[in-house]
Every structure is written in structure tokens, then in C-alpha cells.
Amino acid sequence: NAGVTQTPKFRVLKTGQSMTLLCAQDMNHEYMYWYRQDPGMGLRLIHYSVGEGTTAKGEVPDGYNVSRLKKQNFLLGLESAAPSQTSVYFCASTLRSRARQGSGELFFGEGSRLTVL
Amino acid sequence: KQEVTQIPAALSVPEGENLVLNCSFTDSAIYNLQWFRQDPGKGLTSLLLIQSSQREQTSGRLNASLDKSSGRSTLYIAASQPGDSATYLCAVSPNTGTASKLTFGTGTRLQVTL
């Protein structure tokens, strides 16, 4: 059981380049999230999705776009990378929403380390 | 806005000691609180999840407590081992909305020495 898989694990970009991070989960989870982790700032929510075809903004959405065309995949895109987007990006998923009495336990991927020069 | 604080930022203990990690949060209207472990260069692994109606959860040598009214949670690790060395993060989910959007603390980096 793979759980939550992120690709790529490492990437170096030049300022202005674009790229997409892929998150795939095989647990049939409804909710998926993208976080970034920076030293001294903890994890911050970028965007999230409550189901196939839906996305919503989190705490720090500027400069990122997302898509959830299939339930198992959640893509995070950077259209024009900036040095401030150098970070470690984590994808997470959970089975059910609170409204459906899910526990809300999150499962995380291993992370994608992005450096923007 | 919810704020989550973890003190201390780093802790070093000799093997075998019992230890307590602290987590405090400013808004008591939470749905749940989770404790995670993160090894260097790795993702987060869920250790314990406490629903807002619960007071504590236990898993092996780990025990997490929750005092919602005072905005505090503790993670107790019994008989610490070198393999427990990692960063421990707590996170709270708000009691509004449906999306389980967690607010994280910045973590406590634990080192257990031989």
C-alpha cells in the first residue's frame, strides 16, 4: 500500500520557470491538501480540495495553482517560480470530512524539495 | 486566527528518561488535535489523534492529553529510546467548516542520547 506519493522528490528551477508537483493517493481519500514547510514557520496550507473537481485556497495561495481532475491525484503548479517559493512541499490526504464524522486524521507524503535560483 | 506554540524548540535527554512535550493553542474551538513525528528529510507520520470530546489517547509508550479549556496538550513519552529522536509537531483542526484544515506548531526537536 503506497499511501501518499509525491513526485518529484527534488527539483531545482530558475526564476520564472514553471513546474508541476504531483500528489497521488491510493486510499480513496476525499480530501487532499498541499502544505509548504519553511524553517521557523511550521507547515502552512497552500490549497486544498474537498473532492474531485473542487479546489479552495488555503493560508498562502498566491503564486500557486492546483487541480483535482481525478480523485486520487492533486496537482500543484507554479506558473512563474520565485526564490520565495524555495521550500519543502508536502501533500496530505484524509478520508472524510467532519460533516461525515470522519476522524480527520491526515496522511502525509514524503515531501518535494524545491529550490528556485 | 489560531496560533499553535510548542515549547521547548529543542530537547536532549538521556536514554530511558520519561519526557513531556508541550503544545498550546489560542482558540479552544477545535475539532481535534494531532501529534505527528517527522524524521529528517521525511514526511510527517501521525502518532496520536485526540478528538475535542476526549481527554487523552495512548499508543504504546506515547500518551497525549488534551485540556481544551486551557488550550494545552502534552505528549508524554515513556522510557525514551534513541529511535525516538525526531521532530514532534502538534496541529489543531478548527471546529468550523468541514475541511480539517490544520494549524501546525513549529515543532520540538528531540534528541535521545545513549
PDB file of N, CA, C and O in Angstrom, chain A residues 36-113:
ATOM      1  N   ARG A  36       3.353  23.879   2.587  1.00  0.00           N
ATOM      2  CA  ARG A  36       4.768  24.152   2.460  1.00  0.00           C
ATOM      3  C   ARG A  36       5.368  24.267   3.853  1.00  0.00           C
ATOM      4  O   ARG A  36       4.692  24.725   4.797  1.00  0.00           O
ATOM      5  N   GLN A  37       6.605  23.816   3.977  1.00  0.00           N
ATOM      6  CA  GLN A  37       7.274  23.847   5.272  1.00  0.00           C
ATOM      7  C   GLN A  37       8.556  24.652   5.155  1.00  0.00           C
ATOM      8  O   GLN A  37       9.431  24.327   4.345  1.00  0.00           O
ATOM      9  N   ASP A  38       8.658  25.689   5.949  1.00  0.00           N
ATOM     10  CA  ASP A  38       9.820  26.566   5.950  1.00  0.00           C
ATOM     11  C   ASP A  38      10.370  26.655   7.363  1.00  0.00           C
ATOM     12  O   ASP A  38       9.605  26.638   8.342  1.00  0.00           O
ATOM     13  N   PRO A  39      11.681  26.776   7.496  1.00  0.00           N
ATOM     14  CA  PRO A  39      12.301  26.829   8.835  1.00  0.00           C
ATOM     15  C   PRO A  39      11.690  27.929   9.692  1.00  0.00           C
ATOM     16  O   PRO A  39      11.560  29.074   9.252  1.00  0.00           O
ATOM     17  N   GLY A  40      11.325  27.567  10.931  1.00  0.00           N
ATOM     18  CA  GLY A  40      10.805  28.544  11.877  1.00  0.00           C
ATOM     19  C   GLY A  40       9.377  28.979  11.647  1.00  0.00           C
ATOM     20  O   GLY A  40       8.833  29.762  12.424  1.00  0.00           O
ATOM     21  N   MET A  41       8.738  28.454  10.573  1.00  0.00           N
ATOM     22  CA  MET A  41       7.375  28.900  10.265  1.00  0.00           C
ATOM     23  C   MET A  41       6.362  27.770  10.292  1.00  0.00           C
ATOM     24  O   MET A  41       5.180  27.986  10.088  1.00  0.00           O
ATOM     25  N   GLY A  42       6.803  26.561  10.512  1.00  0.00           N
ATOM     26  CA  GLY A  42       5.866  25.442  10.532  1.00  0.00           C
ATOM     27  C   GLY A  42       5.305  25.153   9.158  1.00  0.00           C
ATOM     28  O   GLY A  42       5.765  25.679   8.144  1.00  0.00           O
ATOM     29  N   LEU A  43       4.312  24.324   9.123  1.00  0.00           N
ATOM     30  CA  LEU A  43       3.635  23.999   7.863  1.00  0.00           C
ATOM     31  C   LEU A  43       2.493  24.974   7.642  1.00  0.00           C
ATOM     32  O   LEU A  43       1.712  25.249   8.555  1.00  0.00           O
ATOM     33  N   ARG A  44       2.398  25.460   6.418  1.00  0.00           N
ATOM     34  CA  ARG A  44       1.325  26.383   6.070  1.00  0.00           C
ATOM     35  C   ARG A  44       0.552  25.832   4.877  1.00  0.00           C
ATOM     36  O   ARG A  44       1.143  25.358   3.908  1.00  0.00           O
ATOM     37  N   LEU A  45      -0.769  25.950   4.959  1.00  0.00           N
ATOM     38  CA  LEU A  45      -1.648  25.378   3.936  1.00  0.00           C
ATOM     39  C   LEU A  45      -1.684  26.279   2.703  1.00  0.00           C
ATOM     40  O   LEU A  45      -1.971  27.465   2.798  1.00  0.00           O
ATOM     41  N   ILE A  46      -1.419  25.693   1.535  1.00  0.00           N
ATOM     42  CA  ILE A  46      -1.412  26.460   0.293  1.00  0.00           C
ATOM     43  C   ILE A  46      -2.790  26.408  -0.369  1.00  0.00           C
ATOM     44  O   ILE A  46      -3.448  27.438  -0.575  1.00  0.00           O
ATOM     45  N   HIS A  47      -3.224  25.202  -0.739  1.00  0.00           N
ATOM     46  CA  HIS A  47      -4.530  24.951  -1.324  1.00  0.00           C
ATOM     47  C   HIS A  47      -5.023  23.605  -0.827  1.00  0.00           C
ATOM     48  O   HIS A  47      -4.225  22.777  -0.386  1.00  0.00           O
ATOM     49  N   TYR A  48      -6.314  23.389  -0.946  1.00  0.00           N
ATOM     50  CA  TYR A  48      -6.849  22.095  -0.599  1.00  0.00           C
ATOM     51  C   TYR A  48      -8.026  21.755  -1.502  1.00  0.00           C
ATOM     52  O   TYR A  48      -8.522  22.617  -2.254  1.00  0.00           O
ATOM     53  N   SER A  49      -8.450  20.494  -1.426  1.00  0.00           N
ATOM     54  CA  SER A  49      -9.559  20.026  -2.256  1.00  0.00           C
ATOM     55  C   SER A  49     -10.444  19.111  -1.427  1.00  0.00           C
ATOM     56  O   SER A  49      -9.952  18.233  -0.719  1.00  0.00           O
ATOM     57  N   VAL A  50     -11.752  19.330  -1.525  1.00  0.00           N
ATOM     58  CA  VAL A  50     -12.688  18.500  -0.759  1.00  0.00           C
ATOM     59  C   VAL A  50     -13.328  17.430  -1.634  1.00  0.00           C
ATOM     60  O   VAL A  50     -14.240  16.726  -1.195  1.00  0.00           O
ATOM     61  N   GLY A  51     -12.857  17.293  -2.852  1.00  0.00           N
ATOM     62  CA  GLY A  51     -13.362  16.237  -3.709  1.00  0.00           C
ATOM     63  C   GLY A  51     -12.951  16.477  -5.146  1.00  0.00           C
ATOM     64  O   GLY A  51     -12.479  17.561  -5.505  1.00  0.00           O
ATOM     65  N   GLU A  52     -13.148  15.463  -5.973  1.00  0.00           N
ATOM     66  CA  GLU A  52     -12.786  15.560  -7.385  1.00  0.00           C
ATOM     67  C   GLU A  52     -13.452  16.775  -8.013  1.00  0.00           C
ATOM     68  O   GLU A  52     -14.649  17.007  -7.837  1.00  0.00           O
ATOM     69  N   GLY A  53     -12.653  17.552  -8.730  1.00  0.00           N
ATOM     70  CA  GLY A  53     -13.173  18.719  -9.422  1.00  0.00           C
ATOM     71  C   GLY A  53     -13.321  19.970  -8.579  1.00  0.00           C
ATOM     72  O   GLY A  53     -13.764  21.006  -9.088  1.00  0.00           O
ATOM     73  N   THR A  54     -12.939  19.906  -7.308  1.00  0.00           N
ATOM     74  CA  THR A  54     -13.062  21.080  -6.424  1.00  0.00           C
ATOM     75  C   THR A  54     -11.703  21.462  -5.870  1.00  0.00           C
ATOM     76  O   THR A  54     -10.864  20.595  -5.588  1.00  0.00           O
ATOM     77  N   THR A  55     -11.461  22.768  -5.718  1.00  0.00           N
ATOM     78  CA  THR A  55     -10.263  23.260  -5.056  1.00  0.00           C
ATOM     79  C   THR A  55     -10.614  24.511  -4.262  1.00  0.00           C
ATOM     80  O   THR A  55     -11.627  25.166  -4.549  1.00  0.00           O
ATOM     81  N   ALA A  56      -9.787  24.830  -3.274  1.00  0.00           N
ATOM     82  CA  ALA A  56     -10.016  26.026  -2.459  1.00  0.00           C
ATOM     83  C   ALA A  56      -8.679  26.558  -1.968  1.00  0.00           C
ATOM     84  O   ALA A  56      -7.707  25.804  -1.861  1.00  0.00           O
ATOM     85  N   LYS A  57      -8.651  27.862  -1.661  1.00  0.00           N
ATOM     86  CA  LYS A  57      -7.425  28.494  -1.203  1.00  0.00           C
ATOM     87  C   LYS A  57      -7.202  28.245   0.275  1.00  0.00           C
ATOM     88  O   LYS A  57      -8.134  28.222   1.067  1.00  0.00           O
ATOM     89  N   GLY A  58      -5.929  28.102   0.608  1.00  0.00           N
ATOM     90  CA  GLY A  58      -5.542  27.983   1.998  1.00  0.00           C
ATOM     91  C   GLY A  58      -4.978  29.281   2.520  1.00  0.00           C
ATOM     92  O   GLY A  58      -5.406  30.370   2.121  1.00  0.00           O
ATOM     93  N   GLU A  59      -3.960  29.176   3.354  1.00  0.00           N
ATOM     94  CA  GLU A  59      -3.380  30.341   4.022  1.00  0.00           C
ATOM     95  C   GLU A  59      -2.447  31.140   3.117  1.00  0.00           C
ATOM     96  O   GLU A  59      -2.402  32.373   3.181  1.00  0.00           O
ATOM     97  N   VAL A  60      -1.692  30.444   2.249  1.00  0.00           N
ATOM     98  CA  VAL A  60      -0.683  31.110   1.419  1.00  0.00           C
ATOM     99  C   VAL A  60      -0.823  30.682  -0.038  1.00  0.00           C
ATOM    100  O   VAL A  60       0.073  30.040  -0.609  1.00  0.00           O
ATOM    101  N   PRO A  61      -1.912  31.044  -0.734  1.00  0.00           N
ATOM    102  CA  PRO A  61      -2.169  30.525  -2.082  1.00  0.00           C
ATOM    103  C   PRO A  61      -1.487  31.271  -3.225  1.00  0.00           C
ATOM    104  O   PRO A  61      -1.399  30.746  -4.341  1.00  0.00           O
ATOM    105  N   ASP A  62      -1.009  32.497  -2.955  1.00  0.00           N
ATOM    106  CA  ASP A  62      -0.508  33.329  -4.056  1.00  0.00           C
ATOM    107  C   ASP A  62       0.712  32.701  -4.722  1.00  0.00           C
ATOM    108  O   ASP A  62       1.660  32.271  -4.077  1.00  0.00           O
ATOM    109  N   GLY A  63       0.671  32.684  -6.067  1.00  0.00           N
ATOM    110  CA  GLY A  63       1.769  32.141  -6.852  1.00  0.00           C
ATOM    111  C   GLY A  63       1.629  30.668  -7.170  1.00  0.00           C
ATOM    112  O   GLY A  63       2.488  30.102  -7.854  1.00  0.00           O
ATOM    113  N   TYR A  64       0.547  30.060  -6.690  1.00  0.00           N
ATOM    114  CA  TYR A  64       0.317  28.629  -6.914  1.00  0.00           C
ATOM    115  C   TYR A  64      -1.065  28.401  -7.531  1.00  0.00           C
ATOM    116  O   TYR A  64      -1.998  29.151  -7.269  1.00  0.00           O
ATOM    117  N   ASN A  65      -1.176  27.335  -8.328  1.00  0.00           N
ATOM    118  CA  ASN A  65      -2.478  26.890  -8.786  1.00  0.00           C
ATOM    119  C   ASN A  65      -2.565  25.381  -8.590  1.00  0.00           C
ATOM    120  O   ASN A  65      -1.541  24.696  -8.484  1.00  0.00           O
ATOM    121  N   VAL A  66      -3.779  24.889  -8.492  1.00  0.00           N
ATOM    122  CA  VAL A  66      -3.987  23.467  -8.235  1.00  0.00           C
ATOM    123  C   VAL A  66      -5.094  22.936  -9.118  1.00  0.00           C
ATOM    124  O   VAL A  66      -5.936  23.685  -9.617  1.00  0.00           O
ATOM    125  N   SER A  67      -5.086  21.613  -9.285  1.00  0.00           N
ATOM    126  CA  SER A  67      -6.177  20.953  -9.986  1.00  0.00           C
ATOM    127  C   SER A  67      -6.395  19.569  -9.406  1.00  0.00           C
ATOM    128  O   SER A  67      -5.449  18.902  -8.995  1.00  0.00           O
ATOM    129  N   ARG A  68      -7.661  19.160  -9.411  1.00  0.00           N
ATOM    130  CA  ARG A  68      -8.032  17.830  -8.896  1.00  0.00           C
ATOM    131  C   ARG A  68      -8.994  17.220  -9.927  1.00  0.00           C
ATOM    132  O   ARG A  68     -10.189  17.117  -9.722  1.00  0.00           O
ATOM    133  N   LEU A  69      -8.432  16.772 -11.037  1.00  0.00           N
ATOM    134  CA  LEU A  69      -9.246  16.204 -12.118  1.00  0.00           C
ATOM    135  C   LEU A  69      -9.670  14.780 -11.795  1.00  0.00           C
ATOM    136  O   LEU A  69     -10.726  14.316 -12.245  1.00  0.00           O
ATOM    137  N   LYS A  70      -8.841  14.072 -11.034  1.00  0.00           N
ATOM    138  CA  LYS A  70      -9.165  12.724 -10.608  1.00  0.00           C
ATOM    139  C   LYS A  70      -9.099  12.662  -9.085  1.00  0.00           C
ATOM    140  O   LYS A  70      -8.278  13.355  -8.469  1.00  0.00           O
ATOM    141  N   LYS A  71      -9.917  11.853  -8.486  1.00  0.00           N
ATOM    142  CA  LYS A  71      -9.984  11.779  -7.025  1.00  0.00           C
ATOM    143  C   LYS A  71      -8.638  11.429  -6.413  1.00  0.00           C
ATOM    144  O   LYS A  71      -8.283  11.950  -5.341  1.00  0.00           O
ATOM    145  N   GLN A  72      -7.856  10.602  -7.072  1.00  0.00           N
ATOM    146  CA  GLN A  72      -6.612  10.142  -6.465  1.00  0.00           C
ATOM    147  C   GLN A  72      -5.435  11.093  -6.664  1.00  0.00           C
ATOM    148  O   GLN A  72      -4.393  10.905  -6.044  1.00  0.00           O
ATOM    149  N   ASN A  73      -5.592  12.118  -7.514  1.00  0.00           N
ATOM    150  CA  ASN A  73      -4.466  12.995  -7.826  1.00  0.00           C
ATOM    151  C   ASN A  73      -4.765  14.448  -7.479  1.00  0.00           C
ATOM    152  O   ASN A  73      -5.870  14.958  -7.725  1.00  0.00           O
ATOM    153  N   PHE A  74      -3.745  15.129  -6.974  1.00  0.00           N
ATOM    154  CA  PHE A  74      -3.869  16.558  -6.656  1.00  0.00           C
ATOM    155  C   PHE A  74      -2.580  17.211  -7.122  1.00  0.00           C
ATOM    156  O   PHE A  74      -1.501  16.879  -6.651  1.00  0.00           O
ATOM    157  N   LEU A  75      -2.689  18.115  -8.100  1.00  0.00           N
ATOM    158  CA  LEU A  75      -1.522  18.734  -8.706  1.00  0.00           C
ATOM    159  C   LEU A  75      -1.332  20.152  -8.181  1.00  0.00           C
ATOM    160  O   LEU A  75      -2.301  20.909  -8.049  1.00  0.00           O
ATOM    161  N   LEU A  76      -0.084  20.498  -7.920  1.00  0.00           N
ATOM    162  CA  LEU A  76       0.277  21.855  -7.501  1.00  0.00           C
ATOM    163  C   LEU A  76       1.188  22.447  -8.561  1.00  0.00           C
ATOM    164  O   LEU A  76       2.235  21.879  -8.869  1.00  0.00           O
ATOM    165  N   GLY A  77       0.778  23.588  -9.115  1.00  0.00           N
ATOM    166  CA  GLY A  77       1.546  24.223 -10.168  1.00  0.00           C
ATOM    167  C   GLY A  77       2.130  25.562  -9.750  1.00  0.00           C
ATOM    168  O   GLY A  77       1.509  26.303  -8.983  1.00  0.00           O
ATOM    169  N   LEU A  78       3.335  25.813 -10.254  1.00  0.00           N
ATOM    170  CA  LEU A  78       3.958  27.125 -10.113  1.00  0.00           C
ATOM    171  C   LEU A  78       4.114  27.674 -11.520  1.00  0.00           C
ATOM    172  O   LEU A  78       4.842  27.094 -12.331  1.00  0.00           O
ATOM    173  N   GLU A  79       3.429  28.742 -11.835  1.00  0.00           N
ATOM    174  CA  GLU A  79       3.457  29.266 -13.193  1.00  0.00           C
ATOM    175  C   GLU A  79       4.735  30.044 -13.490  1.00  0.00           C
ATOM    176  O   GLU A  79       5.275  29.973 -14.583  1.00  0.00           O
ATOM    177  N   SER A  80       5.227  30.796 -12.516  1.00  0.00           N
ATOM    178  CA  SER A  80       6.432  31.598 -12.689  1.00  0.00           C
ATOM    179  C   SER A  80       7.171  31.584 -11.348  1.00  0.00           C
ATOM    180  O   SER A  80       6.892  32.407 -10.477  1.00  0.00           O
ATOM    181  N   ALA A  81       8.080  30.630 -11.185  1.00  0.00           N
ATOM    182  CA  ALA A  81       8.708  30.402  -9.894  1.00  0.00           C
ATOM    183  C   ALA A  81       9.524  31.601  -9.427  1.00  0.00           C
ATOM    184  O   ALA A  81      10.184  32.285 -10.230  1.00  0.00           O
ATOM    185  N   ALA A  82       9.487  31.823  -8.105  1.00  0.00           N
ATOM    186  CA  ALA A  82      10.249  32.898  -7.472  1.00  0.00           C
ATOM    187  C   ALA A  82      11.096  32.312  -6.353  1.00  0.00           C
ATOM    188  O   ALA A  82      10.730  31.277  -5.776  1.00  0.00           O
ATOM    189  N   PRO A  83      12.213  32.951  -6.014  1.00  0.00           N
ATOM    190  CA  PRO A  83      13.057  32.421  -4.922  1.00  0.00           C
ATOM    191  C   PRO A  83      12.295  32.233  -3.612  1.00  0.00           C
ATOM    192  O   PRO A  83      12.635  31.331  -2.836  1.00  0.00           O
ATOM    193  N   SER A  84      11.257  33.044  -3.386  1.00  0.00           N
ATOM    194  CA  SER A  84      10.470  32.907  -2.153  1.00  0.00           C
ATOM    195  C   SER A  84       9.685  31.598  -2.102  1.00  0.00           C
ATOM    196  O   SER A  84       9.154  31.228  -1.038  1.00  0.00           O
ATOM    197  N   GLN A  85       9.618  30.897  -3.227  1.00  0.00           N
ATOM    198  CA  GLN A  85       8.914  29.623  -3.266  1.00  0.00           C
ATOM    199  C   GLN A  85       9.853  28.444  -3.014  1.00  0.00           C
ATOM    200  O   GLN A  85       9.422  27.284  -3.073  1.00  0.00           O
ATOM    201  N   THR A  86      11.105  28.723  -2.730  1.00  0.00           N
ATOM    202  CA  THR A  86      12.018  27.681  -2.278  1.00  0.00           C
ATOM    203  C   THR A  86      11.511  27.145  -0.958  1.00  0.00           C
ATOM    204  O   THR A  86      11.358  27.893   0.018  1.00  0.00           O
ATOM    205  N   SER A  87      11.239  25.849  -0.911  1.00  0.00           N
ATOM    206  CA  SER A  87      10.607  25.278   0.270  1.00  0.00           C
ATOM    207  C   SER A  87      10.532  23.764   0.112  1.00  0.00           C
ATOM    208  O   SER A  87      10.906  23.209  -0.918  1.00  0.00           O
ATOM    209  N   VAL A  88      10.023  23.115   1.143  1.00  0.00           N
ATOM    210  CA  VAL A  88       9.660  21.706   1.047  1.00  0.00           C
ATOM    211  C   VAL A  88       8.148  21.644   1.022  1.00  0.00           C
ATOM    212  O   VAL A  88       7.470  22.200   1.899  1.00  0.00           O
ATOM    213  N   TYR A  89       7.617  20.970   0.019  1.00  0.00           N
ATOM    214  CA  TYR A  89       6.174  20.896  -0.184  1.00  0.00           C
ATOM    215  C   TYR A  89       5.672  19.513   0.210  1.00  0.00           C
ATOM    216  O   TYR A  89       6.231  18.494  -0.192  1.00  0.00           O
ATOM    217  N   PHE A  90       4.608  19.512   1.005  1.00  0.00           N
ATOM    218  CA  PHE A  90       4.007  18.263   1.450  1.00  0.00           C
ATOM    219  C   PHE A  90       2.562  18.181   0.995  1.00  0.00           C
ATOM    220  O   PHE A  90       1.802  19.139   1.108  1.00  0.00           O
ATOM    221  N   CYS A  91       2.218  17.010   0.518  1.00  0.00           N
ATOM    222  CA  CYS A  91       0.842  16.695   0.198  1.00  0.00           C
ATOM    223  C   CYS A  91       0.282  15.817   1.318  1.00  0.00           C
ATOM    224  O   CYS A  91       1.013  15.011   1.914  1.00  0.00           O
ATOM    225  N   ALA A  92      -0.989  15.987   1.606  1.00  0.00           N
ATOM    226  CA  ALA A  92      -1.642  15.172   2.638  1.00  0.00           C
ATOM    227  C   ALA A  92      -3.053  14.847   2.189  1.00  0.00           C
ATOM    228  O   ALA A  92      -3.627  15.544   1.348  1.00  0.00           O
ATOM    229  N   SER A  93      -3.610  13.789   2.768  1.00  0.00           N
ATOM    230  CA  SER A  93      -4.991  13.428   2.449  1.00  0.00           C
ATOM    231  C   SER A  93      -5.673  12.867   3.688  1.00  0.00           C
ATOM    232  O   SER A  93      -5.025  12.426   4.638  1.00  0.00           O
ATOM    233  N   THR A  94      -7.002  12.929   3.665  1.00  0.00           N
ATOM    234  CA  THR A  94      -7.794  12.350   4.744  1.00  0.00           C
ATOM    235  C   THR A  94      -9.069  11.776   4.174  1.00  0.00           C
ATOM    236  O   THR A  94      -9.547  12.211   3.125  1.00  0.00           O
ATOM    237  N   LEU A  95      -9.619  10.793   4.878  1.00  0.00           N
ATOM    238  CA  LEU A  95     -10.711  10.009   4.318  1.00  0.00           C
ATOM    239  C   LEU A  95     -12.008  10.792   4.186  1.00  0.00           C
ATOM    240  O   LEU A  95     -12.625  10.833   3.129  1.00  0.00           O
ATOM    241  N   ARG A  96     -12.427  11.419   5.282  1.00  0.00           N
ATOM    242  CA  ARG A  96     -13.758  12.013   5.280  1.00  0.00           C
ATOM    243  C   ARG A  96     -13.729  13.397   5.890  1.00  0.00           C
ATOM    244  O   ARG A  96     -12.852  13.735   6.637  1.00  0.00           O
ATOM    245  N   SER A  97     -14.727  14.155   5.601  1.00  0.00           N
ATOM    246  CA  SER A  97     -14.887  15.450   6.224  1.00  0.00           C
ATOM    247  C   SER A  97     -15.500  15.276   7.610  1.00  0.00           C
ATOM    248  O   SER A  97     -16.037  14.232   7.949  1.00  0.00           O
ATOM    249  N   ARG A  98     -15.404  16.326   8.404  1.00  0.00           N
ATOM    250  CA  ARG A  98     -16.017  16.292   9.726  1.00  0.00           C
ATOM    251  C   ARG A  98     -17.516  16.082   9.627  1.00  0.00           C
ATOM    252  O   ARG A  98     -18.106  15.415  10.456  1.00  0.00           O
ATOM    253  N   ALA A  99     -18.110  16.656   8.607  1.00  0.00           N
ATOM    254  CA  ALA A  99     -19.566  16.550   8.462  1.00  0.00           C
ATOM    255  C   ALA A  99     -20.000  15.107   8.324  1.00  0.00           C
ATOM    256  O   ALA A  99     -21.127  14.758   8.663  1.00  0.00           O
ATOM    257  N   ARG A 100     -19.110  14.275   7.832  1.00  0.00           N
ATOM    258  CA  ARG A 100     -19.446  12.863   7.687  1.00  0.00           C
ATOM    259  C   ARG A 100     -18.823  12.046   8.811  1.00  0.00           C
ATOM    260  O   ARG A 100     -18.621  10.859   8.675  1.00  0.00           O
ATOM    261  N   GLN A 101     -18.491  12.721   9.876  1.00  0.00           N
ATOM    262  CA  GLN A 101     -17.982  12.082  11.090  1.00  0.00           C
ATOM    263  C   GLN A 101     -16.672  11.359  10.865  1.00  0.00           C
ATOM    264  O   GLN A 101     -16.399  10.331  11.484  1.00  0.00           O
ATOM    265  N   GLY A 102     -15.854  11.883   9.994  1.00  0.00           N
ATOM    266  CA  GLY A 102     -14.522  11.328   9.856  1.00  0.00           C
ATOM    267  C   GLY A 102     -13.632  11.814  10.990  1.00  0.00           C
ATOM    268  O   GLY A 102     -13.889  12.848  11.590  1.00  0.00           O
ATOM    269  N   SER A 103     -12.584  11.087  11.262  1.00  0.00           N
ATOM    270  CA  SER A 103     -11.698  11.468  12.361  1.00  0.00           C
ATOM    271  C   SER A 103     -10.863  12.679  12.003  1.00  0.00           C
ATOM    272  O   SER A 103     -10.440  13.424  12.864  1.00  0.00           O
ATOM    273  N   GLY A 104     -10.620  12.855  10.702  1.00  0.00           N
ATOM    274  CA  GLY A 104      -9.775  13.962  10.291  1.00  0.00           C
ATOM    275  C   GLY A 104      -8.304  13.644  10.332  1.00  0.00           C
ATOM    276  O   GLY A 104      -7.476  14.544  10.167  1.00  0.00           O
ATOM    277  N   GLU A 105      -7.934  12.385  10.559  1.00  0.00           N
ATOM    278  CA  GLU A 105      -6.513  12.036  10.615  1.00  0.00           C
ATOM    279  C   GLU A 105      -5.893  12.218   9.239  1.00  0.00           C
ATOM    280  O   GLU A 105      -6.414  11.732   8.235  1.00  0.00           O
ATOM    281  N   LEU A 106      -4.775  12.934   9.220  1.00  0.00           N
ATOM    282  CA  LEU A 106      -4.095  13.213   7.961  1.00  0.00           C
ATOM    283  C   LEU A 106      -2.943  12.261   7.704  1.00  0.00           C
ATOM    284  O   LEU A 106      -2.222  11.886   8.630  1.00  0.00           O
ATOM    285  N   PHE A 107      -2.781  11.903   6.429  1.00  0.00           N
ATOM    286  CA  PHE A 107      -1.673  11.074   5.990  1.00  0.00           C
ATOM    287  C   PHE A 107      -0.829  11.902   5.027  1.00  0.00           C
ATOM    288  O   PHE A 107      -1.360  12.479   4.083  1.00  0.00           O
ATOM    289  N   PHE A 108       0.479  11.932   5.265  1.00  0.00           N
ATOM    290  CA  PHE A 108       1.375  12.793   4.501  1.00  0.00           C
ATOM    291  C   PHE A 108       2.259  12.011   3.546  1.00  0.00           C
ATOM    292  O   PHE A 108       2.633  10.859   3.814  1.00  0.00           O
ATOM    293  N   GLY A 109       2.623  12.684   2.445  1.00  0.00           N
ATOM    294  CA  GLY A 109       3.653  12.182   1.568  1.00  0.00           C
ATOM    295  C   GLY A 109       5.027  12.504   2.132  1.00  0.00           C
ATOM    296  O   GLY A 109       5.152  13.156   3.172  1.00  0.00           O
ATOM    297  N   GLU A 110       6.081  12.075   1.406  1.00  0.00           N
ATOM    298  CA  GLU A 110       7.449  12.236   1.873  1.00  0.00           C
ATOM    299  C   GLU A 110       8.008  13.625   1.616  1.00  0.00           C
ATOM    300  O   GLU A 110       9.066  13.970   2.111  1.00  0.00           O
ATOM    301  N   GLY A 111       7.332  14.413   0.819  1.00  0.00           N
ATOM    302  CA  GLY A 111       7.783  15.777   0.566  1.00  0.00           C
ATOM    303  C   GLY A 111       8.496  15.927  -0.760  1.00  0.00           C
ATOM    304  O   GLY A 111       9.090  14.980  -1.287  1.00  0.00           O
ATOM    305  N   SER A 112       8.432  17.153  -1.291  1.00  0.00           N
ATOM    306  CA  SER A 112       9.140  17.525  -2.518  1.00  0.00           C
ATOM    307  C   SER A 112       9.956  18.779  -2.208  1.00  0.00           C
ATOM    308  O   SER A 112       9.387  19.804  -1.835  1.00  0.00           O
ATOM    309  N   ARG A 113      11.271  18.659  -2.361  1.00  0.00           N
ATOM    310  CA  ARG A 113      12.152  19.787  -2.025  1.00  0.00           C
ATOM    311  C   ARG A 113      12.418  20.603  -3.279  1.00  0.00           C
ATOM    312  O   ARG A 113      13.004  20.095  -4.238  1.00  0.00           O
TER     313      ARG A 113
END
